[in-house]
Amino acid sequence: MKTLGSLLVVLAVALAACSSPFGDKLSFAQVQSINRGVPASWVLEEYPFGRATRTPDGRVQSIAYNVTDPRGSSQSLRLEFDGNEVLSRKVYSGPIVR
C-alpha cells in the first residue's frame, strides 16, 4: 500500500509539472509561438485548456484563450481555423510589446 501512495504522489507531481506556469492562461511568448498554418489538433494538444467552438460536423472553427501579456495584464486570444482545421487568423486583444 505504501508503494501505491508513493506512486500517486509521483503522478501528482508529474501532472503539476506539465501545467502552464500561468495556470489556464497562455504567456505572450506562447501566443507568439502559435503561427498561421498549424493544425487545430496540435494547438489543442499543446494548450488543451482553450475554449473550442466547433462546426455542426465537429470541426474546430475557433479556439479562445486567456493570455498574460508581458506587463502581467490579462488579454485574450482568438484563433480562427479554416474548413481543414488549419489556423488562418490570430486575433490578440493586447498591444504588441517588444
mmCIF file of N, CA and C in Angstrom:
data_model
loop_
_atom_site.group_PDB
_atom_site.id
_atom_site.type_symbol
_atom_site.label_atom_id
_atom_site.label_comp_id
_atom_site.label_asym_id
_atom_site.label_seq_id
_atom_site.Cartn_x
_atom_site.Cartn_y
_atom_site.Cartn_z
ATOM 1 N N MET A 1 0.818 -1.191 0.000
ATOM 2 C CA MET A 1 0.000 0.000 0.000
ATOM 3 C C MET A 1 0.867 1.262 0.000
ATOM 4 N N LYS A 2 2.029 1.165 0.661
ATOM 5 C CA LYS A 2 2.941 2.301 0.698
ATOM 6 C C LYS A 2 3.431 2.643 -0.709
ATOM 7 N N THR A 3 3.652 1.628 -1.533
ATOM 8 C CA THR A 3 4.105 1.841 -2.910
ATOM 9 C C THR A 3 3.042 2.577 -3.716
ATOM 10 N N LEU A 4 1.780 2.237 -3.533
ATOM 11 C CA LEU A 4 0.687 2.906 -4.242
ATOM 12 C C LEU A 4 0.627 4.373 -3.859
ATOM 13 N N GLY A 5 0.798 4.665 -2.583
ATOM 14 C CA GLY A 5 0.800 6.055 -2.131
ATOM 15 C C GLY A 5 1.940 6.840 -2.750
ATOM 16 N N SER A 6 3.116 6.236 -2.796
ATOM 17 C CA SER A 6 4.277 6.894 -3.405
ATOM 18 C C SER A 6 4.050 7.133 -4.891
ATOM 19 N N LEU A 7 3.439 6.166 -5.554
ATOM 20 C CA LEU A 7 3.152 6.292 -6.977
ATOM 21 C C LEU A 7 2.176 7.439 -7.235
ATOM 22 N N LEU A 8 1.167 7.565 -6.386
ATOM 23 C CA LEU A 8 0.201 8.656 -6.542
ATOM 24 C C LEU A 8 0.850 10.017 -6.332
ATOM 25 N N VAL A 9 1.769 10.113 -5.390
ATOM 26 C CA VAL A 9 2.482 11.372 -5.163
ATOM 27 C C VAL A 9 3.325 11.723 -6.382
ATOM 28 N N VAL A 10 4.046 10.753 -6.924
ATOM 29 C CA VAL A 10 4.872 10.988 -8.116
ATOM 30 C C VAL A 10 3.998 11.415 -9.286
ATOM 31 N N LEU A 11 2.863 10.764 -9.469
ATOM 32 C CA LEU A 11 1.943 11.112 -10.552
ATOM 33 C C LEU A 11 1.420 12.535 -10.392
ATOM 34 N N ALA A 12 1.054 12.922 -9.187
ATOM 35 C CA ALA A 12 0.557 14.275 -8.939
ATOM 36 C C ALA A 12 1.620 15.330 -9.241
ATOM 37 N N VAL A 13 2.849 15.063 -8.846
ATOM 38 C CA VAL A 13 3.947 15.997 -9.118
ATOM 39 C C VAL A 13 4.199 16.097 -10.625
ATOM 40 N N ALA A 14 4.165 14.973 -11.326
ATOM 41 C CA ALA A 14 4.382 14.978 -12.774
ATOM 42 C C ALA A 14 3.294 15.764 -13.490
ATOM 43 N N LEU A 15 2.054 15.595 -13.085
ATOM 44 C CA LEU A 15 0.957 16.346 -13.710
ATOM 45 C C LEU A 15 1.086 17.837 -13.442
ATOM 46 N N ALA A 16 1.490 18.204 -12.259
ATOM 47 C CA ALA A 16 1.678 19.621 -11.930
ATOM 48 C C ALA A 16 2.791 20.230 -12.775
ATOM 49 N N ALA A 17 3.821 19.471 -13.052
ATOM 50 C CA ALA A 17 4.942 19.966 -13.851
ATOM 51 C C ALA A 17 4.543 20.205 -15.300
ATOM 52 N N CYS A 18 3.527 19.502 -15.774
ATOM 53 C CA CYS A 18 3.090 19.648 -17.159
ATOM 54 C C CYS A 18 2.193 20.852 -17.374
ATOM 55 N N SER A 19 1.654 21.414 -16.325
ATOM 56 C CA SER A 19 0.709 22.514 -16.490
ATOM 57 C C SER A 19 1.439 23.812 -16.797
ATOM 58 N N SER A 20 0.691 24.775 -17.340
ATOM 59 C CA SER A 20 1.247 26.078 -17.677
ATOM 60 C C SER A 20 1.641 26.819 -16.405
ATOM 61 N N PRO A 21 2.753 27.567 -16.409
ATOM 62 C CA PRO A 21 3.121 28.335 -15.235
ATOM 63 C C PRO A 21 2.123 29.454 -14.958
ATOM 64 N N PHE A 22 1.280 29.761 -15.914
ATOM 65 C CA PHE A 22 0.275 30.806 -15.768
ATOM 66 C C PHE A 22 -1.103 30.216 -15.489
ATOM 67 N N GLY A 23 -1.177 28.944 -15.125
ATOM 68 C CA GLY A 23 -2.471 28.303 -14.895
ATOM 69 C C GLY A 23 -3.138 28.027 -16.232
ATOM 70 N N ASP A 24 -4.336 28.513 -16.376
ATOM 71 C CA ASP A 24 -5.071 28.320 -17.625
ATOM 72 C C ASP A 24 -4.961 29.534 -18.531
ATOM 73 N N LYS A 25 -3.806 30.168 -18.529
ATOM 74 C CA LYS A 25 -3.544 31.309 -19.399
ATOM 75 C C LYS A 25 -2.285 31.044 -20.209
ATOM 76 N N LEU A 26 -2.283 31.542 -21.420
ATOM 77 C CA LEU A 26 -1.077 31.488 -22.240
ATOM 78 C C LEU A 26 -0.183 32.662 -21.878
ATOM 79 N N SER A 27 1.107 32.486 -22.017
ATOM 80 C CA SER A 27 2.031 33.614 -21.888
ATOM 81 C C SER A 27 2.110 34.303 -23.249
ATOM 82 N N PHE A 28 2.649 35.501 -23.265
ATOM 83 C CA PHE A 28 2.811 36.220 -24.529
ATOM 84 C C PHE A 28 3.748 35.457 -25.458
ATOM 85 N N ALA A 29 4.775 34.819 -24.885
ATOM 86 C CA ALA A 29 5.707 34.013 -25.696
ATOM 87 C C ALA A 29 4.974 32.843 -26.355
ATOM 88 N N GLN A 30 4.061 32.219 -25.625
ATOM 89 C CA GLN A 30 3.285 31.122 -26.214
ATOM 90 C C GLN A 30 2.396 31.635 -27.345
ATOM 91 N N VAL A 31 1.811 32.812 -27.169
ATOM 92 C CA VAL A 31 0.990 33.412 -28.235
ATOM 93 C C VAL A 31 1.835 33.590 -29.488
ATOM 94 N N GLN A 32 3.053 34.080 -29.319
ATOM 95 C CA GLN A 32 3.926 34.304 -30.461
ATOM 96 C C GLN A 32 4.343 33.002 -31.133
ATOM 97 N N SER A 33 4.335 31.906 -30.397
ATOM 98 C CA SER A 33 4.767 30.625 -30.966
ATOM 99 C C SER A 33 3.687 29.945 -31.799
ATOM 100 N N ILE A 34 2.466 30.438 -31.721
ATOM 101 C CA ILE A 34 1.359 29.847 -32.483
ATOM 102 C C ILE A 34 1.214 30.655 -33.770
ATOM 103 N N ASN A 35 1.518 30.023 -34.894
ATOM 104 C CA ASN A 35 1.521 30.734 -36.170
ATOM 105 C C ASN A 35 0.527 30.148 -37.163
ATOM 106 N N ARG A 36 0.131 30.973 -38.103
ATOM 107 C CA ARG A 36 -0.774 30.512 -39.153
ATOM 108 C C ARG A 36 -0.216 29.254 -39.808
ATOM 109 N N GLY A 37 -1.123 28.349 -40.145
ATOM 110 C CA GLY A 37 -0.714 27.122 -40.817
ATOM 111 C C GLY A 37 -0.652 25.901 -39.914
ATOM 112 N N VAL A 38 -0.704 26.094 -38.587
ATOM 113 C CA VAL A 38 -0.667 24.930 -37.698
ATOM 114 C C VAL A 38 -2.069 24.330 -37.581
ATOM 115 N N PRO A 39 -2.153 23.017 -37.408
ATOM 116 C CA PRO A 39 -3.462 22.372 -37.281
ATOM 117 C C PRO A 39 -4.078 22.580 -35.895
ATOM 118 N N ALA A 40 -5.397 22.600 -35.860
ATOM 119 C CA ALA A 40 -6.123 22.759 -34.596
ATOM 120 C C ALA A 40 -5.776 21.643 -33.622
ATOM 121 N N SER A 41 -5.567 20.450 -34.131
ATOM 122 C CA SER A 41 -5.245 19.320 -33.250
ATOM 123 C C SER A 41 -3.952 19.575 -32.483
ATOM 124 N N TRP A 42 -2.962 20.177 -33.128
ATOM 125 C CA TRP A 42 -1.696 20.499 -32.455
ATOM 126 C C TRP A 42 -1.930 21.538 -31.360
ATOM 127 N N VAL A 43 -2.689 22.594 -31.686
ATOM 128 C CA VAL A 43 -2.950 23.653 -30.707
ATOM 129 C C VAL A 43 -3.647 23.069 -29.480
ATOM 130 N N LEU A 44 -4.675 22.253 -29.703
ATOM 131 C CA LEU A 44 -5.409 21.669 -28.580
ATOM 132 C C LEU A 44 -4.574 20.674 -27.787
ATOM 133 N N GLU A 45 -3.654 20.017 -28.445
ATOM 134 C CA GLU A 45 -2.769 19.086 -27.732
ATOM 135 C C GLU A 45 -1.788 19.852 -26.849
ATOM 136 N N GLU A 46 -1.241 20.926 -27.371
ATOM 137 C CA GLU A 46 -0.275 21.726 -26.620
ATOM 138 C C GLU A 46 -0.934 22.573 -25.529
ATOM 139 N N TYR A 47 -2.103 23.108 -25.825
ATOM 140 C CA TYR A 47 -2.802 24.021 -24.916
ATOM 141 C C TYR A 47 -4.263 23.578 -24.782
ATOM 142 N N PRO A 48 -4.521 22.494 -24.045
ATOM 143 C CA PRO A 48 -5.851 21.886 -24.004
ATOM 144 C C PRO A 48 -6.910 22.682 -23.243
ATOM 145 N N PHE A 49 -6.529 23.746 -22.568
ATOM 146 C CA PHE A 49 -7.478 24.494 -21.754
ATOM 147 C C PHE A 49 -8.228 25.576 -22.530
ATOM 148 N N GLY A 50 -8.045 25.654 -23.848
ATOM 149 C CA GLY A 50 -8.763 26.631 -24.666
ATOM 150 C C GLY A 50 -10.235 26.267 -24.795
ATOM 151 N N ARG A 51 -11.043 27.267 -25.132
ATOM 152 C CA ARG A 51 -12.473 27.058 -25.348
ATOM 153 C C ARG A 51 -12.717 26.962 -26.850
ATOM 154 N N ALA A 52 -12.924 25.740 -27.327
ATOM 155 C CA ALA A 52 -13.089 25.493 -28.763
ATOM 156 C C ALA A 52 -14.549 25.659 -29.179
ATOM 157 N N THR A 53 -14.736 26.286 -30.330
ATOM 158 C CA THR A 53 -16.041 26.375 -30.986
ATOM 159 C C THR A 53 -15.954 25.468 -32.203
ATOM 160 N N ARG A 54 -16.963 24.629 -32.372
ATOM 161 C CA ARG A 54 -16.941 23.657 -33.470
ATOM 162 C C ARG A 54 -18.112 23.857 -34.416
ATOM 163 N N THR A 55 -17.911 23.445 -35.658
ATOM 164 C CA THR A 55 -18.978 23.461 -36.651
ATOM 165 C C THR A 55 -19.932 22.302 -36.348
ATOM 166 N N PRO A 56 -21.108 22.276 -36.965
ATOM 167 C CA PRO A 56 -22.050 21.181 -36.709
ATOM 168 C C PRO A 56 -21.468 19.791 -36.982
ATOM 169 N N ASP A 57 -20.494 19.705 -37.897
ATOM 170 C CA ASP A 57 -19.890 18.390 -38.172
ATOM 171 C C ASP A 57 -18.686 18.079 -37.273
ATOM 172 N N GLY A 58 -18.420 18.933 -36.274
ATOM 173 C CA GLY A 58 -17.387 18.659 -35.286
ATOM 174 C C GLY A 58 -16.020 19.252 -35.553
ATOM 175 N N ARG A 59 -15.861 19.951 -36.673
ATOM 176 C CA ARG A 59 -14.550 20.560 -36.974
ATOM 177 C C ARG A 59 -14.330 21.799 -36.109
ATOM 178 N N VAL A 60 -13.073 22.000 -35.715
ATOM 179 C CA VAL A 60 -12.732 23.171 -34.898
ATOM 180 C C VAL A 60 -12.820 24.417 -35.773
ATOM 181 N N GLN A 61 -13.610 25.374 -35.317
ATOM 182 C CA GLN A 61 -13.782 26.637 -36.029
ATOM 183 C C GLN A 61 -12.917 27.727 -35.390
ATOM 184 N N SER A 62 -12.885 27.735 -34.052
ATOM 185 C CA SER A 62 -12.062 28.708 -33.340
ATOM 186 C C SER A 62 -11.729 28.171 -31.953
ATOM 187 N N ILE A 63 -10.674 28.741 -31.375
ATOM 188 C CA ILE A 63 -10.290 28.433 -30.004
ATOM 189 C C ILE A 63 -9.962 29.756 -29.323
ATOM 190 N N ALA A 64 -10.517 29.966 -28.128
ATOM 191 C CA ALA A 64 -10.275 31.197 -27.368
ATOM 192 C C ALA A 64 -9.423 30.876 -26.142
ATOM 193 N N TYR A 65 -8.494 31.770 -25.855
ATOM 194 C CA TYR A 65 -7.616 31.626 -24.699
ATOM 195 C C TYR A 65 -7.528 32.935 -23.938
ATOM 196 N N ASN A 66 -7.274 32.835 -22.639
ATOM 197 C CA ASN A 66 -6.878 33.981 -21.844
ATOM 198 C C ASN A 66 -5.357 34.042 -21.907
ATOM 199 N N VAL A 67 -4.826 35.257 -21.898
ATOM 200 C CA VAL A 67 -3.388 35.468 -22.059
ATOM 201 C C VAL A 67 -2.889 36.426 -20.987
ATOM 202 N N THR A 68 -1.693 36.175 -20.487
ATOM 203 C CA THR A 68 -0.999 37.133 -19.629
ATOM 204 C C THR A 68 0.046 37.820 -20.489
ATOM 205 N N ASP A 69 -0.109 39.146 -20.667
ATOM 206 C CA ASP A 69 0.841 39.862 -21.527
ATOM 207 C C ASP A 69 2.140 40.139 -20.769
ATOM 208 N N PRO A 70 3.161 40.691 -21.451
ATOM 209 C CA PRO A 70 4.458 40.915 -20.804
ATOM 210 C C PRO A 70 4.396 41.833 -19.586
ATOM 211 N N ARG A 71 3.365 42.643 -19.498
ATOM 212 C CA ARG A 71 3.222 43.549 -18.345
ATOM 213 C C ARG A 71 2.417 42.930 -17.215
ATOM 214 N N GLY A 72 1.960 41.682 -17.424
ATOM 215 C CA GLY A 72 1.198 40.998 -16.395
ATOM 216 C C GLY A 72 -0.301 41.221 -16.471
ATOM 217 N N SER A 73 -0.757 41.942 -17.498
ATOM 218 C CA SER A 73 -2.192 42.206 -17.663
ATOM 219 C C SER A 73 -2.870 41.061 -18.397
ATOM 220 N N SER A 74 -4.162 40.940 -18.194
ATOM 221 C CA SER A 74 -4.943 39.904 -18.886
ATOM 222 C C SER A 74 -5.370 40.384 -20.259
ATOM 223 N N GLN A 75 -5.222 39.527 -21.235
ATOM 224 C CA GLN A 75 -5.640 39.780 -22.607
ATOM 225 C C GLN A 75 -6.385 38.546 -23.103
ATOM 226 N N SER A 76 -6.830 38.604 -24.357
ATOM 227 C CA SER A 76 -7.485 37.434 -24.936
ATOM 228 C C SER A 76 -6.872 37.119 -26.297
ATOM 229 N N LEU A 77 -7.006 35.872 -26.680
ATOM 230 C CA LEU A 77 -6.525 35.404 -27.976
ATOM 231 C C LEU A 77 -7.617 34.549 -28.586
ATOM 232 N N ARG A 78 -7.941 34.840 -29.837
ATOM 233 C CA ARG A 78 -8.899 34.016 -30.576
ATOM 234 C C ARG A 78 -8.195 33.496 -31.817
ATOM 235 N N LEU A 79 -8.163 32.176 -31.939
ATOM 236 C CA LEU A 79 -7.565 31.528 -33.098
ATOM 237 C C LEU A 79 -8.691 31.052 -33.997
ATOM 238 N N GLU A 80 -8.644 31.418 -35.269
ATOM 239 C CA GLU A 80 -9.688 31.034 -36.215
ATOM 240 C C GLU A 80 -9.107 30.062 -37.242
ATOM 241 N N PHE A 81 -9.858 28.991 -37.507
ATOM 242 C CA PHE A 81 -9.393 27.920 -38.376
ATOM 243 C C PHE A 81 -10.251 27.826 -39.626
ATOM 244 N N ASP A 82 -9.632 27.405 -40.732
ATOM 245 C CA ASP A 82 -10.368 27.221 -41.984
ATOM 246 C C ASP A 82 -11.103 25.882 -41.962
ATOM 247 N N GLY A 83 -11.737 25.517 -43.070
ATOM 248 C CA GLY A 83 -12.505 24.285 -43.170
ATOM 249 C C GLY A 83 -11.696 23.018 -43.001
ATOM 250 N N ASN A 84 -10.376 23.128 -43.143
ATOM 251 C CA ASN A 84 -9.489 21.972 -42.948
ATOM 252 C C ASN A 84 -8.857 21.952 -41.560
ATOM 253 N N GLU A 85 -9.359 22.801 -40.661
ATOM 254 C CA GLU A 85 -8.850 22.940 -39.300
ATOM 255 C C GLU A 85 -7.393 23.403 -39.258
ATOM 256 N N VAL A 86 -7.053 24.310 -40.154
ATOM 257 C CA VAL A 86 -5.719 24.906 -40.200
ATOM 258 C C VAL A 86 -5.861 26.360 -39.761
ATOM 259 N N LEU A 87 -4.974 26.817 -38.862
ATOM 260 C CA LEU A 87 -5.047 28.185 -38.351
ATOM 261 C C LEU A 87 -4.900 29.189 -39.485
ATOM 262 N N SER A 88 -5.905 30.042 -39.628
ATOM 263 C CA SER A 88 -5.878 31.032 -40.699
ATOM 264 C C SER A 88 -5.820 32.462 -40.174
ATOM 265 N N ARG A 89 -6.213 32.661 -38.903
ATOM 266 C CA ARG A 89 -6.230 34.026 -38.361
ATOM 267 C C ARG A 89 -6.025 33.976 -36.852
ATOM 268 N N LYS A 90 -5.254 34.908 -36.360
ATOM 269 C CA LYS A 90 -4.964 35.015 -34.934
ATOM 270 C C LYS A 90 -5.334 36.429 -34.505
ATOM 271 N N VAL A 91 -6.250 36.557 -33.533
ATOM 272 C CA VAL A 91 -6.709 37.866 -33.063
ATOM 273 C C VAL A 91 -6.328 38.008 -31.597
ATOM 274 N N TYR A 92 -5.371 38.900 -31.328
ATOM 275 C CA TYR A 92 -4.873 39.143 -29.970
ATOM 276 C C TYR A 92 -5.381 40.499 -29.511
ATOM 277 N N SER A 93 -5.913 40.586 -28.296
ATOM 278 C CA SER A 93 -6.535 41.829 -27.830
ATOM 279 C C SER A 93 -5.544 42.879 -27.330
ATOM 280 N N GLY A 94 -4.346 42.478 -26.962
ATOM 281 C CA GLY A 94 -3.411 43.401 -26.362
ATOM 282 C C GLY A 94 -2.444 44.045 -27.336
ATOM 283 N N PRO A 95 -1.663 44.977 -26.822
ATOM 284 C CA PRO A 95 -0.649 45.608 -27.664
ATOM 285 C C PRO A 95 0.520 44.647 -27.898
ATOM 286 N N ILE A 96 1.166 44.794 -29.016
ATOM 287 C CA ILE A 96 2.364 44.020 -29.304
ATOM 288 C C ILE A 96 3.530 44.771 -28.667
ATOM 289 N N VAL A 97 4.080 44.189 -27.612
ATOM 290 C CA VAL A 97 5.147 44.836 -26.845
ATOM 291 C C VAL A 97 6.464 44.154 -27.174
ATOM 292 N N ARG A 98 7.461 44.930 -27.521
ATOM 293 C CA ARG A 98 8.770 44.370 -27.841
ATOM 294 C C ARG A 98 9.780 44.719 -26.783
#
